[in-house]
mmCIF file of C-alpha atoms in Angstrom:
data_model
loop_
_atom_site.group_PDB
_atom_site.id
_atom_site.type_symbol
_atom_site.label_atom_id
_atom_site.label_comp_id
_atom_site.label_asym_id
_atom_site.label_seq_id
_atom_site.Cartn_x
_atom_site.Cartn_y
_atom_site.Cartn_z
ATOM 1 C CA MET W 89 141.029 -7.001 108.027
ATOM 2 C CA GLU W 90 139.095 -4.479 107.943
ATOM 3 C CA TYR W 91 136.508 -3.854 105.460
ATOM 4 C CA ILE W 92 132.882 -2.276 104.224
ATOM 5 C CA ASN W 93 130.319 -4.527 105.144
ATOM 6 C CA ASN W 94 126.815 -2.704 104.974
ATOM 7 C CA PRO W 95 125.614 -3.248 102.020
ATOM 8 C CA GLN W 96 124.128 0.121 101.587
ATOM 9 C CA GLU W 97 127.054 1.995 101.783
ATOM 10 C CA ILE W 98 128.620 -0.989 99.800
ATOM 11 C CA GLU W 99 126.189 0.110 97.104
ATOM 12 C CA LYS W 100 126.350 3.526 97.606
ATOM 13 C CA ARG W 101 129.589 4.304 97.095
ATOM 14 C CA SER W 102 129.757 1.775 94.132
ATOM 15 C CA PHE W 103 127.493 4.091 91.898
ATOM 16 C CA GLU W 104 130.220 6.306 93.149
ATOM 17 C CA ILE W 105 132.825 5.398 91.522
ATOM 18 C CA ILE W 106 131.231 4.281 88.395
ATOM 19 C CA THR W 107 129.710 7.897 87.581
ATOM 20 C CA GLU W 108 132.845 8.826 88.500
ATOM 21 C CA GLU W 109 134.909 6.851 86.092
ATOM 22 C CA LEU W 110 132.400 6.733 83.640
ATOM 23 C CA GLY W 111 133.391 10.644 83.065
ATOM 24 C CA ARG W 112 130.218 11.668 81.303
ATOM 25 C CA PRO W 113 126.710 12.042 82.001
ATOM 26 C CA LEU W 114 123.905 9.912 80.914
ATOM 27 C CA PRO W 115 120.249 10.341 80.143
ATOM 28 C CA LYS W 116 118.088 10.844 82.831
ATOM 29 C CA GLU W 117 116.256 8.538 81.834
ATOM 30 C CA VAL W 118 118.232 5.963 80.981
ATOM 31 C CA ALA W 119 121.324 6.680 83.875
ATOM 32 C CA GLU W 120 120.215 3.966 86.461
ATOM 33 C CA ILE W 121 120.362 1.107 83.935
ATOM 34 C CA VAL W 122 123.387 2.039 82.786
ATOM 35 C CA LYS W 123 125.407 2.295 86.301
ATOM 36 C CA ARG W 124 123.197 -1.110 87.404
ATOM 37 C CA ILE W 125 124.747 -2.589 84.453
ATOM 38 C CA ILE W 126 128.214 -1.825 85.198
ATOM 39 C CA HIS W 127 127.818 -2.766 89.134
ATOM 40 C CA THR W 128 126.876 -6.009 88.477
ATOM 41 C CA THR W 129 129.594 -6.776 85.006
ATOM 42 C CA ALA W 130 131.988 -4.506 86.552
ATOM 43 C CA ASP W 131 132.429 -3.355 82.875
ATOM 44 C CA PHE W 132 132.112 -0.024 81.511
ATOM 45 C CA GLU W 133 132.336 -1.657 77.787
ATOM 46 C CA TYR W 134 128.312 -1.916 78.411
ATOM 47 C CA ALA W 135 127.697 1.692 78.478
ATOM 48 C CA ASP W 136 128.284 1.583 74.538
ATOM 49 C CA LEU W 137 126.429 -1.605 74.341
ATOM 50 C CA VAL W 138 123.377 -0.907 75.681
ATOM 51 C CA GLU W 139 120.729 0.450 73.185
ATOM 52 C CA PHE W 140 117.294 1.882 74.286
ATOM 53 C CA LYS W 141 114.828 1.851 71.463
ATOM 54 C CA ASN W 142 110.599 3.096 71.340
ATOM 55 C CA ASP W 143 110.308 4.746 74.837
ATOM 56 C CA ALA W 144 111.226 1.359 76.023
ATOM 57 C CA VAL W 145 112.436 2.579 79.803
ATOM 58 C CA ALA W 146 108.882 4.389 80.309
ATOM 59 C CA LYS W 147 106.803 1.129 78.907
ATOM 60 C CA GLY W 148 108.599 -1.124 80.759
ATOM 61 C CA ILE W 149 108.196 0.947 84.192
ATOM 62 C CA LYS W 150 105.015 1.402 83.389
ATOM 63 C CA ALA W 151 104.451 -2.864 82.955
ATOM 64 C CA LEU W 152 106.288 -3.376 86.294
ATOM 65 C CA SER W 153 103.721 -0.443 88.482
ATOM 66 C CA GLU W 154 100.756 -1.966 86.409
ATOM 67 C CA GLY W 155 101.967 -5.329 87.961
ATOM 68 C CA LYS W 156 102.599 -7.958 84.187
ATOM 69 C CA LYS W 157 104.473 -11.009 83.980
ATOM 70 C CA ILE W 158 108.168 -11.085 83.200
ATOM 71 C CA TYR W 159 108.939 -13.664 81.421
ATOM 72 C CA ALA W 160 112.450 -14.547 81.585
ATOM 73 C CA ASP W 161 114.565 -16.935 79.447
ATOM 74 C CA THR W 162 116.729 -18.239 82.129
ATOM 75 C CA SER W 163 116.447 -19.247 86.343
ATOM 76 C CA MET W 164 119.326 -16.752 86.783
ATOM 77 C CA ILE W 165 117.042 -13.904 85.797
ATOM 78 C CA LYS W 166 114.301 -15.409 87.889
ATOM 79 C CA VAL W 167 116.452 -15.419 91.516
ATOM 80 C CA ALA W 168 118.697 -12.452 90.318
ATOM 81 C CA VAL W 169 115.540 -10.088 90.191
ATOM 82 C CA ASN W 170 114.712 -8.342 93.707
ATOM 83 C CA LYS W 171 112.097 -10.333 95.267
ATOM 84 C CA ARG W 172 110.864 -8.575 97.445
ATOM 85 C CA ALA W 173 111.068 -4.808 94.686
ATOM 86 C CA ALA W 174 109.114 -7.164 92.721
ATOM 87 C CA GLU W 175 106.771 -8.271 94.873
ATOM 88 C CA MET W 176 106.050 -4.662 95.751
ATOM 89 C CA GLN W 177 104.628 -4.100 92.266
ATOM 90 C CA GLY W 178 102.868 -7.555 92.643
ATOM 91 C CA VAL W 179 105.148 -8.564 89.282
ATOM 92 C CA GLU W 180 105.808 -12.217 88.981
ATOM 93 C CA ILE W 181 108.232 -13.988 87.034
ATOM 94 C CA VAL W 182 107.777 -17.049 84.641
ATOM 95 C CA ASN W 183 109.776 -19.421 83.079
ATOM 96 C CA TYR W 184 109.069 -22.053 81.522
ATOM 97 C CA VAL W 185 112.551 -23.772 79.785
ATOM 98 C CA HIS W 186 112.224 -26.488 82.691
ATOM 99 C CA ASP W 187 108.439 -27.745 82.427
ATOM 100 C CA GLU W 188 107.783 -31.212 81.097
ATOM 101 C CA ASP W 189 105.774 -30.660 78.377
ATOM 102 C CA VAL W 190 108.012 -28.227 77.056
ATOM 103 C CA ARG W 191 111.554 -30.560 77.373
ATOM 104 C CA ALA W 192 109.390 -33.610 75.364
ATOM 105 C CA GLU W 193 108.812 -31.430 72.917
ATOM 106 C CA ALA W 194 111.596 -29.277 72.244
ATOM 107 C CA ALA W 195 113.109 -32.745 72.188
ATOM 108 C CA LYS W 196 110.548 -34.213 69.543
ATOM 109 C CA ARG W 197 110.925 -31.563 67.321
ATOM 110 C CA GLY W 198 114.923 -31.019 67.903
ATOM 111 C CA VAL W 199 114.803 -27.385 68.922
ATOM 112 C CA THR W 200 115.737 -25.444 71.730
ATOM 113 C CA ARG W 201 113.373 -26.147 75.199
ATOM 114 C CA SER W 202 113.739 -22.058 74.749
ATOM 115 C CA THR W 203 112.210 -21.738 71.426
ATOM 116 C CA VAL W 204 109.252 -23.410 73.023
ATOM 117 C CA ALA W 205 109.378 -22.067 76.717
ATOM 118 C CA MET W 206 109.200 -18.642 74.662
ATOM 119 C CA GLU W 207 105.806 -20.215 72.228
ATOM 120 C CA LYS W 208 104.156 -21.114 75.721
ATOM 121 C CA ALA W 209 105.026 -17.640 77.096
ATOM 122 C CA LEU W 210 103.326 -16.201 74.127
ATOM 123 C CA GLY W 211 100.117 -17.267 74.873
ATOM 124 C CA ASP W 212 100.047 -15.968 78.225
ATOM 125 C CA GLU W 213 98.125 -12.737 78.147
ATOM 126 C CA ALA W 214 99.735 -11.093 81.488
ATOM 127 C CA VAL W 215 102.946 -11.231 80.511
ATOM 128 C CA GLY W 216 104.133 -7.689 79.899
ATOM 129 C CA ILE W 217 107.883 -7.881 79.302
ATOM 130 C CA PHE W 218 110.075 -10.871 77.823
ATOM 131 C CA ALA W 219 113.488 -10.728 79.117
ATOM 132 C CA ILE W 220 116.067 -13.073 76.936
ATOM 133 C CA GLY W 221 119.096 -13.750 78.645
ATOM 134 C CA ASN W 222 120.171 -16.484 77.163
ATOM 135 C CA ALA W 223 118.886 -18.174 74.320
ATOM 136 C CA PRO W 224 118.924 -16.926 70.967
ATOM 137 C CA THR W 225 117.184 -19.199 69.270
ATOM 138 C CA ALA W 226 114.101 -17.186 71.677
ATOM 139 C CA LEU W 227 114.898 -13.984 70.567
ATOM 140 C CA TYR W 228 114.190 -14.754 67.058
ATOM 141 C CA ARG W 229 111.199 -17.006 67.473
ATOM 142 C CA LEU W 230 109.334 -14.124 69.244
ATOM 143 C CA ILE W 231 110.240 -11.470 66.805
ATOM 144 C CA GLU W 232 108.990 -13.915 64.583
ATOM 145 C CA ALA W 233 105.706 -14.047 66.215
ATOM 146 C CA ILE W 234 105.604 -10.539 67.040
ATOM 147 C CA GLN W 235 105.624 -10.484 63.061
ATOM 148 C CA GLU W 236 103.121 -12.574 62.525
ATOM 149 C CA GLY W 237 100.441 -10.701 65.299
ATOM 150 C CA LYS W 238 101.095 -12.992 67.921
ATOM 151 C CA GLY W 239 101.006 -10.621 70.490
ATOM 152 C CA LYS W 240 103.182 -7.064 71.066
ATOM 153 C CA PRO W 241 105.207 -7.142 74.064
ATOM 154 C CA ASP W 242 105.023 -4.257 76.714
ATOM 155 C CA LEU W 243 109.581 -4.440 76.408
ATOM 156 C CA ILE W 244 111.066 -6.818 75.370
ATOM 157 C CA ILE W 245 114.845 -6.990 76.854
ATOM 158 C CA GLY W 246 117.334 -8.555 74.217
ATOM 159 C CA ALA W 247 120.833 -9.895 76.132
ATOM 160 C CA PRO W 248 121.386 -13.183 74.857
ATOM 161 C CA ILE W 249 125.211 -13.824 75.016
ATOM 162 C CA GLY W 250 127.207 -15.431 73.320
ATOM 163 C CA PHE W 251 129.136 -16.957 70.205
ATOM 164 C CA VAL W 252 127.151 -18.222 67.926
ATOM 165 C CA GLY W 253 123.541 -16.071 66.409
ATOM 166 C CA ALA W 254 123.609 -13.642 70.196
ATOM 167 C CA ALA W 255 124.912 -10.429 68.207
ATOM 168 C CA GLU W 256 122.656 -11.543 65.275
ATOM 169 C CA SER W 257 119.785 -11.900 67.223
ATOM 170 C CA LYS W 258 119.769 -8.942 69.158
ATOM 171 C CA ALA W 259 120.532 -7.357 65.679
ATOM 172 C CA ALA W 260 117.074 -8.700 64.206
ATOM 173 C CA LEU W 261 115.775 -6.967 66.793
ATOM 174 C CA ASP W 262 115.396 -3.998 64.281
ATOM 175 C CA ALA W 263 112.255 -5.432 62.700
ATOM 176 C CA LEU W 264 110.136 -4.152 65.295
ATOM 177 C CA ASP W 265 110.873 -0.677 65.207
ATOM 178 C CA ALA W 266 108.334 -0.806 62.586
ATOM 179 C CA LEU W 267 105.855 -1.742 65.363
ATOM 180 C CA GLU W 268 107.491 0.498 67.825
ATOM 181 C CA VAL W 269 107.860 -2.425 69.961
ATOM 182 C CA PRO W 270 109.983 -0.830 73.062
ATOM 183 C CA TYR W 271 113.332 -2.791 73.518
ATOM 184 C CA ILE W 272 116.584 -2.930 74.859
ATOM 185 C CA ARG W 273 119.314 -4.282 73.693
ATOM 186 C CA ILE W 274 123.226 -5.657 74.207
ATOM 187 C CA ASN W 275 124.444 -5.182 71.077
ATOM 188 C CA GLY W 276 127.017 -7.351 70.104
ATOM 189 C CA ARG W 277 128.483 -10.782 71.806
ATOM 190 C CA LYS W 278 128.094 -9.629 75.258
ATOM 191 C CA GLY W 279 124.753 -9.212 77.803
ATOM 192 C CA GLY W 280 123.342 -12.184 79.971
ATOM 193 C CA SER W 281 120.880 -13.691 82.654
ATOM 194 C CA PRO W 282 122.827 -10.890 85.179
ATOM 195 C CA VAL W 283 122.543 -8.275 82.505
ATOM 196 C CA VAL W 284 118.544 -8.487 82.346
ATOM 197 C CA ALA W 285 118.377 -8.878 86.085
ATOM 198 C CA ALA W 286 120.170 -5.574 86.543
ATOM 199 C CA ILE W 287 117.844 -3.745 84.083
ATOM 200 C CA LEU W 288 114.726 -5.248 85.363
ATOM 201 C CA ASN W 289 116.433 -4.456 88.951
ATOM 202 C CA ALA W 290 117.294 -0.450 87.770
ATOM 203 C CA MET W 291 113.585 -0.326 86.615
ATOM 204 C CA LEU W 292 111.483 -1.491 89.876
ATOM 205 C CA TYR W 293 113.856 0.388 92.007
ATOM 206 C CA GLN W 294 112.300 3.846 90.463
ATOM 207 C CA LEU W 295 109.219 2.054 91.690
ATOM 208 C CA GLY W 296 110.135 0.823 94.649
ATOM 209 C CA ARG W 297 113.046 -0.204 96.695
ATOM 210 C CA GLU W 298 113.338 -2.055 100.424
ATOM 211 C CA TRP W 299 116.908 -2.419 102.150
ATOM 212 C CA MET G 208 114.602 -16.585 59.523
ATOM 213 C CA GLU G 209 118.113 -19.401 59.726
ATOM 214 C CA TYR G 210 120.184 -20.275 62.588
ATOM 215 C CA ILE G 211 121.584 -23.476 64.395
ATOM 216 C CA ASN G 212 119.520 -24.160 67.068
ATOM 217 C CA ASN G 213 120.688 -27.643 68.835
ATOM 218 C CA PRO G 214 122.314 -26.742 72.509
ATOM 219 C CA GLN G 215 125.270 -29.141 71.473
ATOM 220 C CA GLU G 216 126.388 -27.910 68.265
ATOM 221 C CA ILE G 217 125.994 -23.788 69.325
ATOM 222 C CA GLU G 218 128.399 -24.865 71.976
ATOM 223 C CA LYS G 219 130.825 -26.918 69.896
ATOM 224 C CA ARG G 220 131.118 -24.281 67.462
ATOM 225 C CA SER G 221 131.472 -21.550 70.341
ATOM 226 C CA PHE G 222 134.505 -23.469 71.596
ATOM 227 C CA GLU G 223 135.851 -23.391 68.722
ATOM 228 C CA ILE G 224 135.010 -19.433 67.783
ATOM 229 C CA ILE G 225 136.951 -19.405 71.159
ATOM 230 C CA THR G 226 140.002 -21.055 70.645
ATOM 231 C CA GLU G 227 140.854 -19.212 67.110
ATOM 232 C CA GLU G 228 140.274 -15.837 68.785
ATOM 233 C CA LEU G 229 142.539 -16.634 72.525
ATOM 234 C CA GLY G 230 145.296 -17.582 69.306
ATOM 235 C CA ARG G 231 147.420 -18.878 72.189
ATOM 236 C CA PRO G 232 147.683 -22.603 73.148
ATOM 237 C CA LEU G 233 146.995 -22.627 77.299
ATOM 238 C CA PRO G 234 147.938 -25.363 79.726
ATOM 239 C CA LYS G 235 146.105 -28.572 79.271
ATOM 240 C CA GLU G 236 144.648 -28.482 83.145
ATOM 241 C CA VAL G 237 142.842 -25.555 82.582
ATOM 242 C CA ALA G 238 142.088 -24.548 79.276
ATOM 243 C CA GLU G 239 138.799 -26.521 79.633
ATOM 244 C CA ILE G 240 137.800 -23.497 82.721
ATOM 245 C CA VAL G 241 139.422 -20.948 81.038
ATOM 246 C CA LYS G 242 137.155 -21.376 77.835
ATOM 247 C CA ARG G 243 134.109 -21.776 79.568
ATOM 248 C CA ILE G 244 134.416 -18.257 81.567
ATOM 249 C CA ILE G 245 135.055 -16.952 78.431
ATOM 250 C CA HIS G 246 131.908 -18.883 76.877
ATOM 251 C CA THR G 247 129.645 -17.972 80.013
ATOM 252 C CA THR G 248 131.190 -13.891 79.874
ATOM 253 C CA ALA G 249 131.760 -13.060 76.102
ATOM 254 C CA ASP G 250 135.103 -11.220 77.480
ATOM 255 C CA PHE G 251 138.403 -12.451 76.651
ATOM 256 C CA GLU G 252 139.745 -10.681 79.316
ATOM 257 C CA TYR G 253 139.342 -13.636 81.697
ATOM 258 C CA ALA G 254 141.927 -15.360 79.979
ATOM 259 C CA ASP G 255 143.824 -13.229 81.930
ATOM 260 C CA LEU G 256 142.437 -12.067 85.071
ATOM 261 C CA VAL G 257 141.949 -15.940 86.177
ATOM 262 C CA GLU G 258 144.876 -17.503 88.379
ATOM 263 C CA PHE G 259 145.173 -21.466 89.555
ATOM 264 C CA LYS G 260 147.247 -21.843 92.700
ATOM 265 C CA ASN G 261 147.993 -24.774 94.900
ATOM 266 C CA ASP G 262 147.285 -27.253 92.727
ATOM 267 C CA ALA G 263 143.534 -25.970 92.790
ATOM 268 C CA VAL G 264 141.957 -27.583 90.050
ATOM 269 C CA ALA G 265 142.972 -31.516 90.787
ATOM 270 C CA LYS G 266 141.600 -30.916 94.218
ATOM 271 C CA GLY G 267 138.691 -29.820 92.866
ATOM 272 C CA ILE G 268 137.702 -31.970 90.411
ATOM 273 C CA LYS G 269 138.616 -35.327 92.969
ATOM 274 C CA ALA G 270 136.415 -33.017 95.870
ATOM 275 C CA LEU G 271 133.543 -32.882 93.369
ATOM 276 C CA SER G 272 134.356 -36.729 92.352
ATOM 277 C CA GLU G 273 134.303 -37.968 95.940
ATOM 278 C CA GLY G 274 131.130 -36.016 95.835
ATOM 279 C CA LYS G 275 131.583 -33.630 98.401
ATOM 280 C CA LYS G 276 129.075 -30.206 99.031
ATOM 281 C CA ILE G 277 129.677 -27.171 97.003
ATOM 282 C CA TYR G 278 129.034 -23.405 99.553
ATOM 283 C CA ALA G 279 127.866 -20.933 97.669
ATOM 284 C CA ASP G 280 127.313 -17.440 98.360
ATOM 285 C CA THR G 281 124.628 -16.864 95.637
ATOM 286 C CA SER G 282 121.634 -18.507 94.277
ATOM 287 C CA MET G 283 122.602 -17.490 90.996
ATOM 288 C CA ILE G 284 125.562 -20.306 90.869
ATOM 289 C CA LYS G 285 123.170 -22.770 92.639
ATOM 290 C CA VAL G 286 120.988 -22.142 89.561
ATOM 291 C CA ALA G 287 123.461 -21.449 87.281
ATOM 292 C CA VAL G 288 125.230 -25.193 87.670
ATOM 293 C CA ASN G 289 124.673 -27.802 85.861
ATOM 294 C CA LYS G 290 121.965 -30.233 88.024
ATOM 295 C CA ARG G 291 122.383 -33.047 86.396
ATOM 296 C CA ALA G 292 126.208 -32.911 86.121
ATOM 297 C CA ALA G 293 126.497 -32.280 90.092
ATOM 298 C CA GLU G 294 123.993 -34.999 90.615
ATOM 299 C CA MET G 295 126.278 -37.433 88.804
ATOM 300 C CA GLN G 296 128.685 -36.602 91.001
ATOM 301 C CA GLY G 297 126.630 -36.482 94.370
ATOM 302 C CA VAL G 298 127.652 -32.984 94.576
ATOM 303 C CA GLU G 299 124.819 -31.058 96.626
ATOM 304 C CA ILE G 300 125.369 -26.875 96.849
ATOM 305 C CA VAL G 301 124.461 -25.614 99.817
ATOM 306 C CA ASN G 302 123.073 -21.626 100.572
ATOM 307 C CA TYR G 303 122.390 -20.127 103.653
ATOM 308 C CA VAL G 304 122.096 -16.586 102.820
ATOM 309 C CA HIS G 305 118.187 -16.611 103.179
ATOM 310 C CA ASP G 306 117.812 -18.472 105.975
ATOM 311 C CA GLU G 307 115.582 -16.394 108.907
ATOM 312 C CA ASP G 308 118.593 -17.421 111.554
ATOM 313 C CA VAL G 309 120.926 -15.957 108.915
ATOM 314 C CA ARG G 310 118.583 -12.856 108.031
ATOM 315 C CA ALA G 311 118.424 -12.035 112.545
ATOM 316 C CA GLU G 312 121.876 -12.374 113.017
ATOM 317 C CA ALA G 313 123.251 -10.272 110.351
ATOM 318 C CA ALA G 314 120.893 -7.266 111.461
ATOM 319 C CA LYS G 315 121.458 -7.518 114.651
ATOM 320 C CA ARG G 316 125.373 -7.770 114.232
ATOM 321 C CA GLY G 317 125.206 -4.677 111.577
ATOM 322 C CA VAL G 318 126.970 -7.540 109.007
ATOM 323 C CA THR G 319 126.281 -8.418 105.585
ATOM 324 C CA ARG G 320 124.225 -11.631 105.986
ATOM 325 C CA SER G 321 126.768 -13.033 103.284
ATOM 326 C CA THR G 322 129.777 -13.082 106.804
ATOM 327 C CA VAL G 323 126.910 -14.526 108.188
ATOM 328 C CA ALA G 324 125.747 -17.652 105.849
ATOM 329 C CA MET G 325 129.558 -18.576 105.450
ATOM 330 C CA GLU G 326 129.855 -18.716 109.701
ATOM 331 C CA LYS G 327 127.297 -21.430 109.114
ATOM 332 C CA ALA G 328 128.895 -23.136 106.354
ATOM 333 C CA LEU G 329 132.495 -23.569 108.106
ATOM 334 C CA GLY G 330 130.394 -25.981 110.791
ATOM 335 C CA ASP G 331 129.549 -28.034 108.253
ATOM 336 C CA GLU G 332 132.029 -30.488 107.679
ATOM 337 C CA ALA G 333 130.810 -31.996 104.084
ATOM 338 C CA VAL G 334 131.449 -28.892 103.069
ATOM 339 C CA GLY G 335 134.869 -29.210 100.533
ATOM 340 C CA ILE G 336 134.450 -26.459 97.781
ATOM 341 C CA PHE G 337 133.347 -22.436 99.194
ATOM 342 C CA ALA G 338 132.565 -20.461 95.764
ATOM 343 C CA ILE G 339 131.954 -16.779 96.440
ATOM 344 C CA GLY G 340 130.909 -15.166 93.324
ATOM 345 C CA ASN G 341 129.354 -11.791 95.403
ATOM 346 C CA ALA G 342 130.270 -10.501 98.787
ATOM 347 C CA PRO G 343 133.942 -10.135 99.362
ATOM 348 C CA THR G 344 133.073 -9.630 103.138
ATOM 349 C CA ALA G 345 132.456 -13.556 102.763
ATOM 350 C CA LEU G 346 135.662 -14.085 101.154
ATOM 351 C CA TYR G 347 137.546 -11.832 103.962
ATOM 352 C CA ARG G 348 135.758 -14.082 106.730
ATOM 353 C CA LEU G 349 136.429 -17.483 104.934
ATOM 354 C CA ILE G 350 139.978 -16.356 105.025
ATOM 355 C CA GLU G 351 140.565 -15.493 108.386
ATOM 356 C CA ALA G 352 138.274 -18.749 109.352
ATOM 357 C CA ILE G 353 141.369 -20.356 107.441
ATOM 358 C CA GLN G 354 143.696 -18.237 109.228
ATOM 359 C CA GLU G 355 142.527 -18.843 112.570
ATOM 360 C CA GLY G 356 142.338 -23.127 112.294
ATOM 361 C CA LYS G 357 139.120 -23.439 111.371
ATOM 362 C CA GLY G 358 138.908 -25.800 108.639
ATOM 363 C CA LYS G 359 140.433 -26.195 105.223
ATOM 364 C CA PRO G 360 138.644 -26.169 101.805
ATOM 365 C CA ASP G 361 139.984 -28.544 99.358
ATOM 366 C CA LEU G 362 138.994 -25.420 96.639
ATOM 367 C CA ILE G 363 138.594 -22.126 97.310
ATOM 368 C CA ILE G 364 136.649 -20.243 93.977
ATOM 369 C CA GLY G 365 137.336 -16.441 94.683
ATOM 370 C CA ALA G 366 135.684 -14.564 92.375
ATOM 371 C CA PRO G 367 133.428 -11.251 94.405
ATOM 372 C CA ILE G 368 132.875 -8.752 92.065
ATOM 373 C CA GLY G 369 132.197 -5.195 92.067
ATOM 374 C CA PHE G 370 133.960 -1.735 92.953
ATOM 375 C CA VAL G 371 134.455 -1.576 96.971
ATOM 376 C CA GLY G 372 136.619 -4.537 98.253
ATOM 377 C CA ALA G 373 136.015 -7.168 96.153
ATOM 378 C CA ALA G 374 139.375 -6.679 93.728
ATOM 379 C CA GLU G 375 140.830 -6.165 97.633
ATOM 380 C CA SER G 376 139.325 -9.292 99.096
ATOM 381 C CA LYS G 377 140.983 -11.578 96.118
ATOM 382 C CA ALA G 378 144.318 -10.032 96.742
ATOM 383 C CA ALA G 379 143.692 -11.012 100.397
ATOM 384 C CA LEU G 380 143.652 -14.675 99.219
ATOM 385 C CA ASP G 381 147.791 -14.565 98.844
ATOM 386 C CA ALA G 382 147.790 -15.264 102.780
ATOM 387 C CA LEU G 383 146.355 -19.054 101.844
ATOM 388 C CA ASP G 384 149.369 -20.029 99.870
ATOM 389 C CA ALA G 385 151.106 -20.334 103.117
ATOM 390 C CA LEU G 386 149.308 -22.925 104.322
ATOM 391 C CA GLU G 387 149.120 -24.209 100.649
ATOM 392 C CA VAL G 388 144.847 -23.796 100.380
ATOM 393 C CA PRO G 389 143.896 -24.734 96.853
ATOM 394 C CA TYR G 390 142.379 -21.067 95.245
ATOM 395 C CA ILE G 391 141.036 -19.724 91.550
ATOM 396 C CA ARG G 392 140.440 -16.728 91.262
ATOM 397 C CA ILE G 393 139.392 -13.752 89.307
ATOM 398 C CA ASN G 394 141.747 -10.922 89.871
ATOM 399 C CA GLY G 395 140.846 -7.047 89.740
ATOM 400 C CA ARG G 396 137.270 -5.936 89.739
ATOM 401 C CA LYS G 397 135.686 -8.923 87.534
ATOM 402 C CA GLY G 398 133.905 -12.232 87.847
ATOM 403 C CA GLY G 399 130.324 -13.143 89.301
ATOM 404 C CA SER G 400 128.283 -15.708 89.687
ATOM 405 C CA PRO G 401 128.322 -16.726 86.414
ATOM 406 C CA VAL G 402 132.089 -16.839 86.659
ATOM 407 C CA VAL G 403 132.069 -19.101 89.217
ATOM 408 C CA ALA G 404 129.349 -21.396 88.056
ATOM 409 C CA ALA G 405 131.458 -21.605 84.443
ATOM 410 C CA ILE G 406 134.625 -22.829 86.959
ATOM 411 C CA LEU G 407 131.809 -25.285 88.787
ATOM 412 C CA ASN G 408 130.681 -26.386 85.384
ATOM 413 C CA ALA G 409 134.388 -27.095 82.807
ATOM 414 C CA MET G 410 135.146 -29.082 86.280
ATOM 415 C CA LEU G 411 132.027 -31.088 86.675
ATOM 416 C CA TYR G 412 132.376 -31.924 82.756
ATOM 417 C CA GLN G 413 135.383 -33.621 83.167
ATOM 418 C CA LEU G 414 133.803 -35.859 85.068
ATOM 419 C CA GLY G 415 131.271 -36.601 83.417
ATOM 420 C CA ARG G 416 127.845 -35.037 81.474
ATOM 421 C CA GLU G 417 124.365 -35.866 80.112
ATOM 422 C CA TRP G 418 122.953 -33.485 77.189
#
């Protein structure tokens, strides 16, 4: 059997196909992100679902270039972000969802571990980007805490996926417009960890990439 | 803000919504898998894309119940599979793609690390399930090696995602029908690590689950 097996070639050709099939130009500052989401999901619907608010891309890239930490609500985000590209910027991804103290407190209060992990991250000043790919509760908790004046992230990526609360939690980000908090969200039910990682990788690659 | 925040409740309600919106009954032996894929992706198209061949579900569940290893072509599959459910069966997920010897050999031969990692896995007799969520080359290499008589997995999950070679690599699984190799595949461009993990989790949960 014959097939292209050079990863760089495969990615280049994939982006050509995506650009062609999209069939419409995208604003320059978001094009790389939108195309990388489609590359990750093979789902063109994301071009219509992704939304960028409050200078999100510029603010996100700035935070990454300053080596701010990323809080992620799933381990999948952590493994799906390009490790070398993150290291080049000195960016660390933190995730408290499996910590024993988080597990214990969640069980005690009868809430998700994601909610408790999010509260723990809010106490960490070095965290610049909040990347939420799974838990609507984490996104709700984050929005509430920001409204309570407990912090102002450089960027929120709001992409919980699912049938119960996901779409609503992302719609709730509207409340942060008044505070000019930058966010990128996936409207509706879709989203998830690979989509979050695609957004982060697209921003990181604009700062540098090794093959 | 008010929202359901008990994970078990959320999952139960999600599956009710999925069953309702699907609007048609599914064969009993595949229903849990199909619904869990939709739960993971929020994409009903998967009900038409997923295909089960050569007694795939029964053979896969049997392999898991015997504690056979799963070879996975991505770290995302490893973190997305329910760790406790796998441990209950004594199932380990192996992944050689980041091994130094694999990296070095791939660079030397000018092929993907996935291809080399797959060859390494074929030498491991304890591996029962091959779960491919990313690399068409890994799936091609696996199919070739089986045709060469180098082994017969209990189950292949063929779900590479993407625009170059992914759909073709999954179509190539047809060649294994003559050898009666069980496989589950996602036809077309879609698929990916979360989908692979959803399939594995759906089978594991039929053997037991802790909350």
